[in-house]
Short mmCIF file of C-alpha atoms and ligand atoms in Angstrom, two decimals:
data_model
loop_
_atom_site.label_atom_id
_atom_site.label_comp_id
_atom_site.label_asym_id
_atom_site.label_seq_id
_atom_site.Cartn_x
_atom_site.Cartn_y
_atom_site.Cartn_z
CA MET A 1 25.33 12.29 4.13
CA ASN A 2 28.38 10.83 5.22
CA ASN A 3 27.38 8.08 7.92
CA ARG A 4 24.16 6.94 5.94
CA GLU A 5 23.48 3.06 7.01
CA ASN A 6 22.58 1.03 3.75
CA PHE A 7 20.61 -2.45 3.26
CA GLY A 8 23.03 -5.15 4.69
CA SER A 9 21.85 -7.94 1.67
CA LYS A 10 19.96 -7.70 -1.67
CA ILE A 11 17.49 -9.95 -0.31
CA GLY A 12 17.19 -7.51 2.62
CA ALA A 13 16.41 -5.03 -0.02
CA ILE A 14 13.85 -6.44 -1.75
CA LEU A 15 11.69 -7.59 1.25
CA ALA A 16 11.57 -4.38 2.93
CA ALA A 17 10.52 -2.80 -0.26
CA ALA A 18 7.94 -5.61 -1.16
CA GLY A 19 6.97 -5.31 2.81
CA SER A 20 5.71 -1.32 1.95
CA ALA A 21 4.06 -3.16 -1.09
CA VAL A 22 2.59 -5.95 -0.05
CA GLY A 23 -0.19 -4.00 2.49
CA LEU A 24 -4.08 -3.55 2.90
CA GLY A 25 -4.52 -3.07 -0.71
CA ASN A 26 -3.38 -6.43 -1.53
CA ILE A 27 -5.93 -7.90 0.46
CA TRP A 28 -8.51 -5.55 1.17
CA ARG A 29 -9.26 -4.48 -2.28
CA PHE A 30 -7.40 -6.17 -5.04
CA PRO A 31 -9.58 -9.55 -4.61
CA ILE A 32 -12.90 -7.63 -4.56
CA ILE A 33 -12.27 -5.32 -7.17
CA THR A 34 -10.51 -8.81 -9.78
CA GLY A 35 -13.68 -10.12 -9.01
CA GLN A 36 -16.47 -7.91 -9.53
CA ASN A 37 -14.52 -6.63 -13.05
CA GLY A 38 -14.07 -9.24 -15.27
CA GLY A 39 -11.40 -12.05 -13.48
CA ALA A 40 -8.87 -12.77 -15.06
CA ALA A 41 -9.48 -10.02 -17.93
CA PHE A 42 -9.34 -7.95 -15.00
CA ILE A 43 -5.42 -9.17 -13.93
CA LEU A 44 -4.24 -9.17 -17.14
CA ILE A 45 -5.06 -5.24 -18.00
CA TYR A 46 -3.66 -4.63 -13.95
CA LEU A 47 -0.82 -6.74 -15.28
CA CYS A 48 -0.34 -4.53 -18.13
CA CYS A 49 -0.42 -1.22 -15.90
CA ILE A 50 1.97 -2.69 -13.44
CA VAL A 51 4.14 -3.07 -16.91
CA LEU A 52 3.65 0.11 -18.43
CA LEU A 53 2.83 2.07 -15.71
CA GLY A 54 4.28 1.04 -12.46
CA LEU A 55 7.74 -0.36 -13.13
CA PRO A 56 9.25 2.27 -15.05
CA ILE A 57 7.91 4.64 -12.29
CA MET A 58 8.94 2.13 -9.35
CA ILE A 59 12.63 1.65 -11.11
CA SER A 60 13.07 5.92 -11.31
CA GLU A 61 12.78 6.15 -8.25
CA PHE A 62 15.06 3.53 -7.09
CA LEU A 63 16.88 5.09 -9.27
CA ILE A 64 16.72 8.49 -7.85
CA GLY A 65 16.68 7.62 -3.99
CA ARG A 66 20.22 5.22 -4.98
CA TYR A 67 21.73 8.06 -6.72
CA THR A 68 21.46 10.68 -4.47
CA HIS A 69 21.48 8.68 -1.30
CA ALA A 70 19.34 11.13 0.13
CA ASN A 71 15.50 11.09 1.73
CA THR A 72 12.96 12.26 -0.75
CA ALA A 73 13.12 15.91 -0.83
CA GLY A 74 16.49 16.06 -0.19
CA ALA A 75 16.97 13.79 -3.92
CA TYR A 76 14.45 15.81 -5.72
CA ARG A 77 16.51 18.86 -4.62
CA ILE A 78 20.08 17.01 -5.52
CA VAL A 79 18.31 15.93 -9.25
CA SER A 80 16.85 18.94 -10.04
CA ASN A 81 19.26 21.51 -9.55
CA GLY A 82 17.44 23.19 -7.16
CA SER A 83 14.93 23.97 -10.13
CA PRO A 84 10.92 23.80 -9.15
CA TRP A 85 11.02 20.03 -9.61
CA LYS A 86 12.53 19.74 -6.38
CA TRP A 87 8.59 20.03 -5.53
CA VAL A 88 8.07 16.51 -6.26
CA GLY A 89 10.16 15.30 -3.02
CA ARG A 90 8.28 17.60 -0.56
CA LEU A 91 4.93 16.24 -2.31
CA GLY A 92 6.41 12.98 -2.02
CA VAL A 93 7.35 13.22 2.05
CA PHE A 94 3.87 14.94 1.95
CA THR A 95 1.65 12.60 0.69
CA GLY A 96 3.26 9.61 2.46
CA TRP A 97 2.71 11.27 6.16
CA PHE A 98 -0.54 11.77 5.18
CA ILE A 99 -1.40 8.45 3.99
CA LEU A 100 0.34 7.13 7.37
CA CYS A 101 -2.16 9.28 9.26
CA TYR A 102 -5.11 6.72 8.45
CA TYR A 103 -3.66 3.76 7.16
CA SER A 104 -2.06 3.55 11.17
CA VAL A 105 -6.06 3.17 12.02
CA VAL A 106 -7.18 0.95 9.89
CA GLY A 107 -3.21 -0.75 10.98
CA ALA A 108 -4.82 -0.86 14.71
CA TRP A 109 -8.27 -2.10 13.67
CA THR A 110 -6.76 -5.47 12.59
CA LEU A 111 -5.18 -5.68 16.05
CA HIS A 112 -8.38 -5.74 17.65
CA TYR A 113 -9.58 -8.59 15.25
CA THR A 114 -6.92 -10.60 15.34
CA TYR A 115 -7.40 -10.23 19.35
CA LEU A 116 -11.33 -10.48 18.91
CA SER A 117 -10.47 -14.01 17.05
CA ALA A 118 -8.86 -15.56 19.46
CA ALA A 119 -11.18 -15.00 22.29
CA ASN A 120 -13.47 -16.41 20.20
CA ALA A 121 -15.44 -13.32 20.13
CA PHE A 122 -17.68 -14.15 17.07
CA GLN A 123 -18.72 -17.12 18.31
CA ASP A 124 -22.78 -17.45 17.77
CA VAL A 125 -23.10 -13.67 16.45
CA PRO A 126 -26.04 -13.28 13.98
CA ALA A 127 -25.11 -12.40 10.18
CA GLN A 128 -26.88 -8.88 11.04
CA GLU A 129 -24.76 -8.09 14.33
CA TYR A 130 -21.12 -7.99 12.58
CA GLY A 131 -22.03 -4.43 11.21
CA SER A 132 -22.77 -3.53 14.61
CA ILE A 133 -20.15 -4.31 16.46
CA PHE A 134 -17.90 -2.83 14.09
CA SER A 135 -19.02 0.56 14.54
CA SER A 136 -19.71 0.24 17.97
CA PHE A 137 -15.33 -0.35 18.40
CA THR A 138 -14.77 2.31 15.85
CA SER A 139 -17.22 4.93 17.86
CA ASN A 140 -15.39 3.75 21.18
CA PRO A 141 -13.31 6.49 21.85
CA TRP A 142 -10.74 4.76 24.01
CA ILE A 143 -10.31 1.30 22.66
CA PRO A 144 -9.33 2.12 19.10
CA THR A 145 -7.25 4.72 20.32
CA ILE A 146 -5.32 2.17 22.52
CA TRP A 147 -4.84 -0.37 19.71
CA LEU A 148 -3.54 2.36 17.74
CA PHE A 149 -1.15 4.09 19.96
CA LEU A 150 0.64 0.23 20.10
CA PHE A 151 0.31 -0.15 16.26
CA ILE A 152 2.74 3.59 16.23
CA GLY A 153 4.65 2.37 18.86
CA VAL A 154 5.71 -0.87 17.32
CA VAL A 155 6.45 1.03 13.68
CA HIS A 156 8.19 3.22 15.77
CA TYR A 157 10.18 0.97 17.57
CA VAL A 158 11.76 -0.68 13.94
CA ILE A 159 12.59 2.43 12.91
CA THR A 160 14.54 3.46 16.11
CA ARG A 161 16.25 0.45 15.61
CA GLY A 162 17.52 1.92 12.12
CA VAL A 163 17.99 0.95 8.72
CA GLN A 164 20.04 -2.77 9.05
CA SER A 165 18.91 -3.86 12.41
CA GLY A 166 14.88 -2.29 12.27
CA ILE A 167 13.64 -2.05 8.89
CA GLU A 168 16.05 -4.61 7.32
CA LYS A 169 16.23 -7.08 9.99
CA PHE A 170 12.27 -7.28 10.62
CA SER A 171 11.22 -7.38 6.61
CA LYS A 172 13.63 -10.35 6.99
CA ILE A 173 11.66 -12.33 9.59
CA MET A 174 7.93 -10.49 8.87
CA MET A 175 8.06 -11.15 4.87
CA PRO A 176 8.31 -14.78 5.17
CA THR A 177 6.17 -15.11 8.21
CA LEU A 178 3.35 -13.42 6.09
CA PHE A 179 4.16 -15.55 2.96
CA ILE A 180 3.68 -18.47 5.34
CA ILE A 181 0.34 -17.46 6.53
CA VAL A 182 -0.65 -16.40 3.23
CA VAL A 183 -0.19 -20.06 1.95
CA LEU A 184 -1.75 -21.84 4.95
CA LEU A 185 -4.77 -19.80 5.16
CA VAL A 186 -5.24 -20.64 0.70
CA ILE A 187 -4.54 -24.16 2.01
CA CYS A 188 -7.02 -23.91 4.20
CA SER A 189 -10.03 -22.27 1.95
CA VAL A 190 -9.32 -24.52 -1.11
CA LEU A 191 -10.21 -27.29 0.60
CA LEU A 192 -13.39 -25.72 1.49
CA PRO A 193 -16.89 -27.10 -0.54
CA GLY A 194 -17.64 -25.55 -3.54
CA ALA A 195 -13.79 -23.51 -3.24
CA SER A 196 -13.53 -23.95 -7.30
CA GLU A 197 -16.74 -21.35 -7.53
CA GLY A 198 -15.06 -18.86 -5.96
CA ILE A 199 -11.67 -19.65 -7.81
CA LYS A 200 -13.93 -19.11 -10.82
CA PHE A 201 -15.33 -16.15 -10.25
CA LEU A 202 -11.73 -14.66 -9.98
CA LEU A 203 -10.35 -16.29 -12.43
CA VAL A 204 -12.71 -16.53 -15.32
CA VAL A 205 -12.12 -14.39 -18.15
CA ASP A 206 -14.80 -11.70 -18.94
CA PHE A 207 -14.10 -9.32 -20.64
CA SER A 208 -17.49 -7.84 -21.26
CA LYS A 209 -17.28 -6.54 -17.92
CA VAL A 210 -13.66 -4.34 -18.71
CA ASP A 211 -14.78 -0.67 -19.36
CA SER A 212 -12.85 2.70 -19.13
CA SER A 213 -13.37 2.97 -15.86
CA VAL A 214 -12.88 -0.99 -14.78
CA ILE A 215 -9.25 -0.18 -16.42
CA LEU A 216 -8.98 3.26 -14.34
CA GLN A 217 -9.33 1.03 -11.86
CA ALA A 218 -6.71 -1.19 -12.79
CA MET A 219 -4.14 2.07 -12.84
CA GLY A 220 -5.32 3.42 -9.55
CA GLN A 221 -4.94 -0.33 -8.02
CA ALA A 222 -1.49 -0.58 -9.53
CA PHE A 223 -0.34 2.69 -8.15
CA PHE A 224 -1.35 2.01 -4.76
CA SER A 225 -0.30 -1.35 -4.61
CA MET A 226 3.33 -0.63 -5.54
CA SER A 227 3.16 2.39 -2.88
CA LEU A 228 3.95 4.55 -5.99
CA ALA A 229 5.11 8.38 -5.57
CA MET A 230 5.11 8.39 -1.70
CA GLY A 231 9.00 8.71 -1.63
CA CYS A 232 8.75 5.39 0.23
CA LEU A 233 10.72 3.44 -3.07
CA CYS A 234 12.91 6.66 -2.81
CA THR A 235 13.61 6.43 0.59
CA TYR A 236 14.13 2.84 0.92
CA ALA A 237 16.35 2.70 -2.16
CA SER A 238 18.90 5.36 -0.83
CA TYR A 239 20.22 2.40 1.16
CA PHE A 240 20.61 0.25 -1.84
CA ALA A 241 24.30 -0.77 -2.16
CA LYS A 242 25.79 0.77 -5.38
CA ASN A 243 25.83 -2.89 -7.47
CA THR A 244 21.72 -3.35 -6.54
CA LYS A 245 19.93 -3.74 -9.75
CA LEU A 246 17.21 -1.77 -9.76
CA ALA A 247 15.41 -2.98 -12.36
CA THR A 248 15.67 -6.41 -11.53
CA THR A 249 14.88 -5.46 -7.72
CA ALA A 250 11.59 -3.24 -8.92
CA ILE A 251 10.45 -6.79 -11.68
CA ASN A 252 11.29 -8.88 -7.99
CA VAL A 253 9.20 -6.26 -5.51
CA SER A 254 6.38 -6.27 -8.30
CA VAL A 255 6.00 -9.76 -8.48
CA ILE A 256 5.99 -10.50 -4.88
CA ASP A 257 2.87 -8.41 -4.59
CA THR A 258 0.95 -9.25 -7.30
CA ILE A 259 1.37 -12.60 -6.11
CA VAL A 260 0.15 -11.68 -2.66
CA ALA A 261 -2.79 -9.93 -3.76
CA ILE A 262 -3.91 -13.09 -6.39
CA MET A 263 -3.04 -15.49 -3.32
CA ALA A 264 -5.75 -12.82 -1.43
CA GLY A 265 -8.63 -13.66 -3.46
CA PHE A 266 -8.00 -17.60 -3.10
CA ILE A 267 -8.03 -16.72 0.62
CA ILE A 268 -11.26 -14.58 0.77
CA PHE A 269 -13.50 -16.16 -2.28
CA PRO A 270 -13.79 -20.00 -1.40
CA SER A 271 -15.21 -19.17 1.87
CA ILE A 272 -17.59 -16.45 0.85
CA PHE A 273 -18.98 -19.34 -2.05
CA ASN A 274 -18.78 -21.78 0.31
CA ILE A 275 -21.77 -20.14 2.10
CA GLY A 276 -24.18 -18.79 -0.57
CA MET A 277 -22.55 -15.04 -0.50
CA ASP A 278 -23.03 -12.98 -3.43
CA PRO A 279 -19.56 -11.40 -4.13
CA ASN A 280 -20.85 -8.78 -6.15
CA GLU A 281 -22.82 -7.56 -3.05
CA ILE A 282 -19.65 -6.94 -1.08
CA GLN A 283 -17.87 -3.90 -0.87
CA ALA A 284 -13.90 -3.71 -1.34
CA GLY A 285 -12.29 -1.77 2.03
CA ALA A 286 -13.53 -1.75 5.65
CA SER A 287 -16.80 -3.11 5.13
CA LEU A 288 -15.33 -6.30 3.25
CA THR A 289 -13.00 -6.65 6.07
CA PHE A 290 -14.54 -6.08 9.12
CA ILE A 291 -18.26 -6.78 8.52
CA SER A 292 -18.44 -9.17 5.95
CA LEU A 293 -15.68 -11.82 6.45
CA PRO A 294 -15.48 -12.53 10.26
CA ASN A 295 -19.07 -13.98 9.39
CA VAL A 296 -18.22 -15.58 6.70
CA PHE A 297 -15.37 -17.37 8.19
CA GLN A 298 -17.34 -18.41 11.24
CA LYS A 299 -20.05 -19.78 8.93
CA ALA A 300 -17.61 -21.48 6.38
CA PHE A 301 -15.01 -23.01 9.21
CA GLY A 302 -18.22 -23.84 11.97
CA ASN A 303 -19.42 -21.25 14.43
CA GLY A 304 -16.94 -21.37 17.16
CA THR A 305 -14.99 -24.29 16.23
CA PHE A 306 -11.32 -24.06 17.05
CA PHE A 307 -10.40 -23.91 13.07
CA ALA A 308 -12.82 -20.41 12.38
CA CYS A 309 -11.42 -19.26 15.58
CA VAL A 310 -7.52 -19.98 14.56
CA PHE A 311 -8.06 -19.14 10.49
CA SER A 312 -10.15 -16.14 11.84
CA MET A 313 -6.35 -15.19 14.01
CA MET A 314 -4.30 -15.54 11.32
CA PHE A 315 -5.94 -13.60 8.81
CA TYR A 316 -6.14 -10.51 10.61
CA PHE A 317 -2.32 -11.36 11.82
CA LEU A 318 -1.79 -11.23 7.92
CA LEU A 319 -3.54 -7.87 7.26
CA PHE A 320 -1.60 -6.41 10.67
CA VAL A 321 1.63 -7.92 9.36
CA ALA A 322 0.94 -6.41 6.03
CA ALA A 323 -0.52 -3.08 7.38
CA LEU A 324 2.81 -2.85 10.00
CA THR A 325 5.98 -3.44 7.04
CA SER A 326 3.46 -0.57 5.08
CA ALA A 327 3.30 1.48 7.63
CA ILE A 328 7.19 1.72 8.75
CA SER A 329 7.93 2.62 4.66
CA LEU A 330 6.20 5.71 5.13
CA HIS A 331 6.82 6.57 8.89
CA GLU A 332 10.62 5.45 7.59
CA VAL A 333 9.94 8.81 4.27
CA ALA A 334 9.16 11.39 6.90
CA THR A 335 12.36 10.31 9.59
CA ALA A 336 14.64 10.11 6.37
CA TYR A 337 13.15 13.56 5.41
CA VAL A 338 13.51 15.59 9.42
CA SER A 339 16.36 13.84 10.31
CA GLU A 340 18.76 14.73 7.22
CA GLU A 341 16.68 18.08 6.40
CA PHE A 342 16.99 19.56 9.96
CA GLU A 343 20.30 17.44 11.11
CA VAL A 344 18.41 15.94 14.17
CA THR A 345 19.96 12.36 15.49
CA ARG A 346 17.40 9.31 13.36
CA LYS A 347 15.83 9.12 16.89
CA LYS A 348 14.65 13.00 17.49
CA ALA A 349 13.14 12.73 13.82
CA ALA A 350 11.80 9.56 14.58
CA THR A 351 10.39 10.62 18.08
CA LEU A 352 9.06 13.90 16.39
CA VAL A 353 7.35 11.93 13.16
CA THR A 354 5.52 9.60 15.88
CA VAL A 355 3.95 12.11 17.83
CA VAL A 356 2.63 13.90 14.64
CA ILE A 357 1.03 10.56 13.47
CA THR A 358 0.12 9.73 16.80
CA ILE A 359 -1.87 12.82 16.78
CA PHE A 360 -3.47 12.47 13.07
CA GLY A 361 -3.75 9.29 13.74
CA THR A 362 -6.18 9.72 17.04
CA LEU A 363 -8.05 12.44 15.19
CA CYS A 364 -8.85 9.92 12.04
CA SER A 365 -9.72 7.45 14.66
CA LEU A 366 -11.83 9.38 16.94
CA SER A 367 -13.87 10.46 13.47
CA PHE A 368 -15.88 7.35 14.18
CA GLY A 369 -16.92 8.80 17.61
CA PRO A 370 -16.91 11.49 19.45
CA LEU A 371 -15.43 13.76 16.42
CA SER A 372 -17.77 12.08 14.02
CA SER A 373 -19.55 15.83 13.57
CA ILE A 374 -16.47 16.70 11.68
CA GLN A 375 -17.52 17.00 8.28
CA PHE A 376 -16.59 18.07 5.48
CA LYS A 377 -18.92 17.49 2.08
CA GLY A 378 -20.41 14.28 4.07
CA LEU A 379 -16.88 12.99 5.09
CA ASN A 380 -15.32 12.35 8.47
CA ILE A 381 -11.63 12.95 8.96
CA PHE A 382 -10.51 9.87 8.06
CA ASP A 383 -12.44 9.55 4.99
CA MET A 384 -11.00 12.53 4.19
CA PHE A 385 -7.78 12.03 4.82
CA ASP A 386 -8.37 8.89 2.25
CA SER A 387 -10.09 10.52 -0.32
CA PHE A 388 -7.26 13.27 -0.80
CA SER A 389 -4.73 11.56 -0.41
CA GLY A 390 -6.08 8.59 -3.24
CA MET A 391 -7.61 11.04 -5.05
CA VAL A 392 -5.12 13.92 -5.61
CA LEU A 393 -2.05 13.23 -3.66
CA LEU A 394 -1.16 10.18 -5.32
CA PRO A 395 -2.04 10.66 -9.06
CA LEU A 396 -0.64 14.18 -8.51
CA GLY A 397 2.52 12.49 -7.33
CA GLY A 398 2.66 9.51 -9.85
CA LEU A 399 2.18 11.99 -12.67
CA LEU A 400 4.87 14.72 -11.88
CA THR A 401 7.50 11.76 -11.29
CA SER A 402 6.70 10.26 -14.58
CA ILE A 403 7.29 13.66 -16.46
CA PHE A 404 10.19 14.77 -13.89
CA ALA A 405 12.42 11.31 -14.78
CA GLY A 406 11.01 11.45 -18.22
CA TRP A 407 11.75 14.65 -19.45
CA VAL A 408 13.78 16.96 -17.01
CA LEU A 409 16.03 14.50 -15.34
CA ASP A 410 19.65 14.05 -17.31
CA GLN A 411 19.25 11.10 -19.18
CA LYS A 412 22.88 9.72 -19.12
CA LEU A 413 22.40 10.09 -15.30
CA TYR A 414 19.47 7.81 -15.89
CA LYS A 415 21.51 5.11 -18.12
CA ASP A 416 24.55 5.63 -16.15
CA GLU A 417 22.61 4.54 -12.38
CA LEU A 418 19.90 2.25 -14.36
CA SER A 419 23.49 0.08 -16.08
CA ASN A 420 25.51 0.27 -12.62
CA HIS A 421 27.29 2.72 -14.96
CA GLY A 422 27.69 -0.24 -18.28
CA GLU A 423 27.91 -2.78 -16.28
CA LEU A 424 24.65 -4.26 -16.45
CA LYS A 425 23.20 -4.12 -20.10
CA ALA A 426 19.61 -1.81 -20.34
CA PRO A 427 18.35 -2.60 -23.52
CA TYR A 428 14.76 -1.48 -22.37
CA PHE A 429 16.38 2.00 -22.11
CA LYS A 430 14.34 3.81 -24.78
CA LEU A 431 11.40 2.30 -23.74
CA LEU A 432 11.50 2.81 -20.39
CA ILE A 433 11.90 6.72 -21.49
CA PHE A 434 9.31 6.42 -23.82
CA THR A 435 7.25 4.79 -21.32
CA LEU A 436 7.66 7.96 -18.91
CA ARG A 437 7.37 10.66 -21.66
CA PHE A 438 4.31 9.67 -22.90
CA ILE A 439 2.01 7.10 -21.63
CA SER A 440 1.90 6.90 -18.10
CA PRO A 441 1.74 10.94 -18.13
CA ILE A 442 -1.42 10.24 -20.12
CA ALA A 443 -2.68 7.30 -18.19
CA ILE A 444 -1.64 9.15 -14.93
CA GLY A 445 -3.59 11.96 -16.05
CA MET A 446 -7.01 9.92 -17.12
CA VAL A 447 -6.90 8.37 -13.47
CA PHE A 448 -6.84 11.67 -11.87
CA LEU A 449 -9.34 13.14 -14.08
CA ASP A 450 -11.15 10.14 -13.34
CA GLN A 451 -11.32 10.88 -9.63
CA LEU A 452 -11.95 13.71 -9.74
CA GLY A 453 -15.56 12.89 -11.70
CA VAL A 454 -14.51 14.79 -14.68
CA PHE A 455 -15.61 11.58 -16.74
CA ASN A 456 -18.30 10.90 -14.78
CA THR A 457 -19.64 14.67 -15.60
CA ILE A 458 -18.92 14.62 -19.12
CA ARG A 459 -21.07 10.79 -19.31
CA GLU A 460 -23.84 12.61 -17.37
CA LEU A 461 -23.37 15.34 -19.82
CA LEU A 462 -23.92 13.06 -22.61
CA GLY A 463 -26.47 10.94 -21.67
N1 LIG B 1 1.14 -0.32 -1.14
C1 LIG B 1 0.77 -0.84 0.29
C2 LIG B 1 -1.05 -1.20 0.23
O1 LIG B 1 -0.85 -1.67 -1.10
O2 LIG B 1 -1.88 -1.26 1.18
C3 LIG B 1 0.03 0.85 0.71
C4 LIG B 1 1.21 2.04 0.36
C5 LIG B 1 2.29 1.90 1.75
C6 LIG B 1 1.29 2.72 -0.16
C7 LIG B 1 3.46 2.41 1.79
C8 LIG B 1 1.82 3.85 -0.05
C9 LIG B 1 3.21 3.60 0.32
F1 LIG B 1 4.18 4.36 0.44
#
């Protein structure tokens, strides 16, 4: 590809990749599973997963993208020399597209809740009503769909502006904004009476809660949070300049991702403890975000007060920004793929992707309302997209990526790219390859089996 754009600066590249990593997973999942699974003990295990599994795979994806300067499918085709391993790239593109379909739906919900918070619509709402507010919103055939169009419209706008004036420029504005909002929300939260109990819940070291399923959860979370195996990092890295330090960039992105995830805990738990709610009864995900938290914020900051209104609005706007930057990275995977593989302009490719995502996203969105009767094994369309990507596509992609990078990819190529052709020292090269060959495939293979319920079945069989 001759006329490909690159990111214009190192910080732009880091912020774009961090924008992909920091998403809903950091805010609506990480804090709750940390608090419920041993606090700091869980964080420690999570950090090990990042270092042992996440970083090697992230570096490999960066390397393949930057070496080939091609979209993910093209990149794997080049480095696999036409062998069947090229399918790993195609799988990544498919996974990215698949996730974007349901991820955008949640992005749209965050917009609606930002609006509801700004309109002070949660004033005087009794605690037990929040569930029905959420379900009557999601089952409405129009409102979530309109927000969805708006959300995808913003993503489309950024993508069509290109790599430098779209993705990079936008990341340089949105990521600092996100960080400022996180800091402001943390400050407001930790000043609440009883906040220390919440922080203790998050940070207490309790290894008694750690069992094999907790470790597997930590691995799965690290994987999703770092945006691995979906083509995003490979695609973004294809816009990295030749002198970008891949390992340093990967470390920076992981650090930003983890800091935001931990700070999200400092936002959420102080208010939960302030109102005396039992954090063990809260379910991570949509239920936490759209049912428990609007109630918690009203109670903690004063029903209907200006402060509650602003805090709640900033929180949902934060979720929106986090979801948006991740959605942009997912859209870019598909856009780069269509544009380069089918040789059409970026604008045409982006439009095609947007149309397809809007159709499938709408189906996911309507699966809480008019299409709720379409079910498979008790799952509606949205849940099917969510489960299939989380349980099958992601672990499979991760497994294949690590095997490919460790066993198949030319090691000289790996070392050359990692060291920027000898400019940088890469003393960890052998360790990296060892991890990719043995540790990651075994660990991810176990997550995969766990997601498929194999371990549960064995546990049940053993009584
Ligand atoms: N990492 C994002 C999160 O934590 O929410 C989600 C995500 C974005 C996953 C982009 C995958 C991806 F390619």
